[in-house]
Coordinates of C-alpha atoms in Angstrom, one line a residue:
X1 CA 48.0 112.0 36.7
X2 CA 48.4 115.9 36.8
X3 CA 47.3 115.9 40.0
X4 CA 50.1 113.4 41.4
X5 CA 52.6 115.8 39.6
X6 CA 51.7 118.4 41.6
X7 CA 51.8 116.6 44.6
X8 CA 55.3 115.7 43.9
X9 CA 56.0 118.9 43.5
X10 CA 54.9 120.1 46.4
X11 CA 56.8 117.7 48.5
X12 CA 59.9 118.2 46.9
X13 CA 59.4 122.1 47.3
X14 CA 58.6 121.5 51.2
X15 CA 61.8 119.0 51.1
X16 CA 64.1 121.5 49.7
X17 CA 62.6 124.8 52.3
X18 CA 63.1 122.2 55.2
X19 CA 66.7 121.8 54.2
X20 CA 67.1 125.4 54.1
X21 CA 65.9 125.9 57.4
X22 CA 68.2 123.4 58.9
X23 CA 71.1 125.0 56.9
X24 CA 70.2 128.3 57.9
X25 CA 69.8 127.5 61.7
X26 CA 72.9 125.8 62.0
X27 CA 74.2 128.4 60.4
X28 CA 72.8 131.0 62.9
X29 CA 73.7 129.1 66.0
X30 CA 77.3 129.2 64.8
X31 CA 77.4 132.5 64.3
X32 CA 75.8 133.2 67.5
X33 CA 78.6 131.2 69.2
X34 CA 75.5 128.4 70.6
X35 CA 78.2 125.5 69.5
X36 CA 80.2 124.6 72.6
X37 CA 83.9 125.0 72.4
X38 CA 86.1 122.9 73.8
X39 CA 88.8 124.5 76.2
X40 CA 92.2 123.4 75.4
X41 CA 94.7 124.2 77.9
X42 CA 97.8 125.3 76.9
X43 CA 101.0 122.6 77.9
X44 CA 104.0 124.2 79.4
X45 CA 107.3 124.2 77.3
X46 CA 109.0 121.4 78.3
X47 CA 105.8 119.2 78.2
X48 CA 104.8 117.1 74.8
X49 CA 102.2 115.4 76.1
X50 CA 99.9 115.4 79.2
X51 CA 97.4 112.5 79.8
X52 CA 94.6 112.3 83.2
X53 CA 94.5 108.8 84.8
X54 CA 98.0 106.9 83.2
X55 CA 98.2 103.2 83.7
X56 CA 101.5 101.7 82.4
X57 CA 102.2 97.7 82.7
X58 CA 105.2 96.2 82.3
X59 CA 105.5 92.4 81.1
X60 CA 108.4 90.3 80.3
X61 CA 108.1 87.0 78.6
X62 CA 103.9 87.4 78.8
X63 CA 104.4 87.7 82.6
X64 CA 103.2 91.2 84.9
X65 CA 106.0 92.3 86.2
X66 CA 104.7 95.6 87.5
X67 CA 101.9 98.2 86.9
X68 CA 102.6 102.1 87.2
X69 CA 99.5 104.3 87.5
X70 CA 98.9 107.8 88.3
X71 CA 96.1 110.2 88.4
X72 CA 98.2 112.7 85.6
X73 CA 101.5 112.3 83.6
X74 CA 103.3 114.7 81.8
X75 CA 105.6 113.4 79.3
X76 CA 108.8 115.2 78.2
X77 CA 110.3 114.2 74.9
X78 CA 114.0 115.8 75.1
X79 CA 114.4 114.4 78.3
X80 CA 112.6 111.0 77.2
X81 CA 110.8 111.6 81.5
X82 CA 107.2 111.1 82.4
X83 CA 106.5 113.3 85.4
X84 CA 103.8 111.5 87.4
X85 CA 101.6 112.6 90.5
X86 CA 98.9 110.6 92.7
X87 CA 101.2 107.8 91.7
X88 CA 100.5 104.0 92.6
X89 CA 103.2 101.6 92.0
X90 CA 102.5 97.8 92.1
X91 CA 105.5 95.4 92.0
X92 CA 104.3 91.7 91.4
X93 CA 105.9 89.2 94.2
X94 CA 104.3 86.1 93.0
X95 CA 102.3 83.8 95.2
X96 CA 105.2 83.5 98.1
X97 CA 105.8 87.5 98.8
X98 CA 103.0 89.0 96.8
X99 CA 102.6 92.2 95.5
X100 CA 103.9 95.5 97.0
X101 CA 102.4 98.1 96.4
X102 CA 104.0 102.2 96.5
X103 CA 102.6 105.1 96.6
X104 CA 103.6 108.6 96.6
X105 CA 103.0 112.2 95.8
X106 CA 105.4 112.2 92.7
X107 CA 107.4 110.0 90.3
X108 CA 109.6 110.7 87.4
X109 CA 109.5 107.6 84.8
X110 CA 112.4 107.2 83.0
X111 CA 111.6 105.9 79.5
X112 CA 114.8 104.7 78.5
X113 CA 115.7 102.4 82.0
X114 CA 112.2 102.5 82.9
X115 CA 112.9 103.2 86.6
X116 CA 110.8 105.3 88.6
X117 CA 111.9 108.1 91.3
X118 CA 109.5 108.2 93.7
X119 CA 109.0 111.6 96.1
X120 CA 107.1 112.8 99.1
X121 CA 105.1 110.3 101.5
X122 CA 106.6 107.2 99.5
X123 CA 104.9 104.1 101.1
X124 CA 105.3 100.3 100.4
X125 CA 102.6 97.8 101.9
X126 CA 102.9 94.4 100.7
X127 CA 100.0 91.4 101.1
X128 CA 102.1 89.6 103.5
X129 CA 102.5 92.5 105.8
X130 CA 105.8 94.2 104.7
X131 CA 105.1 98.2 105.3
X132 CA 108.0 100.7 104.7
X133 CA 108.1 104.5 104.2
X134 CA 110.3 107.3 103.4
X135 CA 110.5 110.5 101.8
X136 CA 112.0 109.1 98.4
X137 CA 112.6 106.0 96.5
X138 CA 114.2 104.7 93.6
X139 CA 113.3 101.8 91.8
X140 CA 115.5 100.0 89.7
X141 CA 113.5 98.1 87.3
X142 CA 116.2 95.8 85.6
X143 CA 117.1 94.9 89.6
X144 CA 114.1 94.5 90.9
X145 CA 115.5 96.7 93.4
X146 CA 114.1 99.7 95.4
X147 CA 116.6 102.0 96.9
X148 CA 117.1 105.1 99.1
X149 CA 119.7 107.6 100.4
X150 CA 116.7 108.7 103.0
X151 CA 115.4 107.4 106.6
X152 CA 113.2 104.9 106.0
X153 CA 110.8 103.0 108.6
X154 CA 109.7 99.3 108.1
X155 CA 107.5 97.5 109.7
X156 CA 106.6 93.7 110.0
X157 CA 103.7 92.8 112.5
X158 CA 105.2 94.0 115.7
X159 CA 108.8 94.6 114.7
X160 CA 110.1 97.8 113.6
X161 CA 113.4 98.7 111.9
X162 CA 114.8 102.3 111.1
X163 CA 117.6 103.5 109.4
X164 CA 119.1 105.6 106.8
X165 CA 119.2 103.5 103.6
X166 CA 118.3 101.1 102.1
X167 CA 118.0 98.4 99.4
X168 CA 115.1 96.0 99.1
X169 CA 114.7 93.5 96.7
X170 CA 111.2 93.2 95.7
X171 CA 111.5 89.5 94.4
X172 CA 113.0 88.2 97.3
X173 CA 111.9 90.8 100.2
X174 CA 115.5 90.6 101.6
X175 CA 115.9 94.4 102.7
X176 CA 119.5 96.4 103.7
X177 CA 119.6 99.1 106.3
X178 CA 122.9 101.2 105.7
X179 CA 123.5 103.4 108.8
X180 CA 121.8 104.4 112.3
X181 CA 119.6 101.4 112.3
X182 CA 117.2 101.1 115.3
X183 CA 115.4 98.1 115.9
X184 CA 112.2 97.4 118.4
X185 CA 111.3 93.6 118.4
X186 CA 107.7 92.4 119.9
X187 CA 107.3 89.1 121.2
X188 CA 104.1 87.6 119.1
X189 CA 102.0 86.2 121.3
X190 CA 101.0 82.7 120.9
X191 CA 97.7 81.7 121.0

């Protein structure tokens, strides 16, 4: 019986050094700076919150009405604006028009109207063959409108339409040209 005391011992006295020693190199590695530290970069003034790959979807009444994503957003709380680059914008048509889908350089999301500014190579292809482009656009969420002040080229198979302005309704595809408006029509061929 002695004997299995002192075996007892024995492992509780190696137990308790091989606690130390963990302890103590933990301990050491700290101090030595081995534990990785995480680099936090500093956010500019006017940014709350800045997130890598956003993805934003809209619903109303349980259906999709669009879908905002973006490779980073920056998120301003006084202004209630999420700046957005490598944006991708897809506006749900429904299974006559189908979706269109925008992209651009830039956005600013409004948070409060939840439209979105769109700037620099702003291009809208939808499934059925709808393409436009322009420098900027604006879409109007509660309109399901997408608007510009810019020139703006569209595009369906072979026709081609270009003017300064525009409004297009993304549940309908029924687009306005304001001002110079040039047309090119191309007889489809029938086959």
């Amino acid at each position: 019986m002695n004997n299995f005391n002192n075996i007892k011992r024995f492992l509780g006295l190696v137990a308790v050094v091989a606690s130390l020693l963990v302890v103590v190199t933990i301990l050491v590695r700290m101090d030595h700076g081995v534990v990785p530290k995480l680099p936090v970069r500093k956010l500019p003034l006017q940014v709350d919150i800045s997130l890598q790959k956003f993805h934003y979807t809209e619903t109303k009444q349980g259906v999709k009405r669009w879908d905002l994503a973006a490779e980073k957003a920056e998120y301003n709380k006084t202004k209630d604006l999420t700046s957005l680059t490598g944006v991708k914008l897809v506006v749900a048509g429904g299974a006559k028009f189908g979706d269109l889908v925008v992209t651009a350089d830039r956005a600013e999301y409004h948070n409060d109207t939840r439209d979105v500014a769109l700037t620099g190579n702003v291009i809208g292809v939808s499934s059925k063959g709808v393409r436009f482009s322009a420098s900027n656009v604006r879409y109007l969420a509660s309109r399901y409108l997408m608007v510009s002040e810019d020139r703006v080229r569209f595009s369906d198979g072979g026709n081609q339409l270009e003017g300064v302005g525009m409004e297009f309704h993304t549940q309908t595809r029924r687009f306005k040209l304001k001002k110079d408006v040039s047309a090119v029509f191309r007889q489809q061929e029938a086959r």
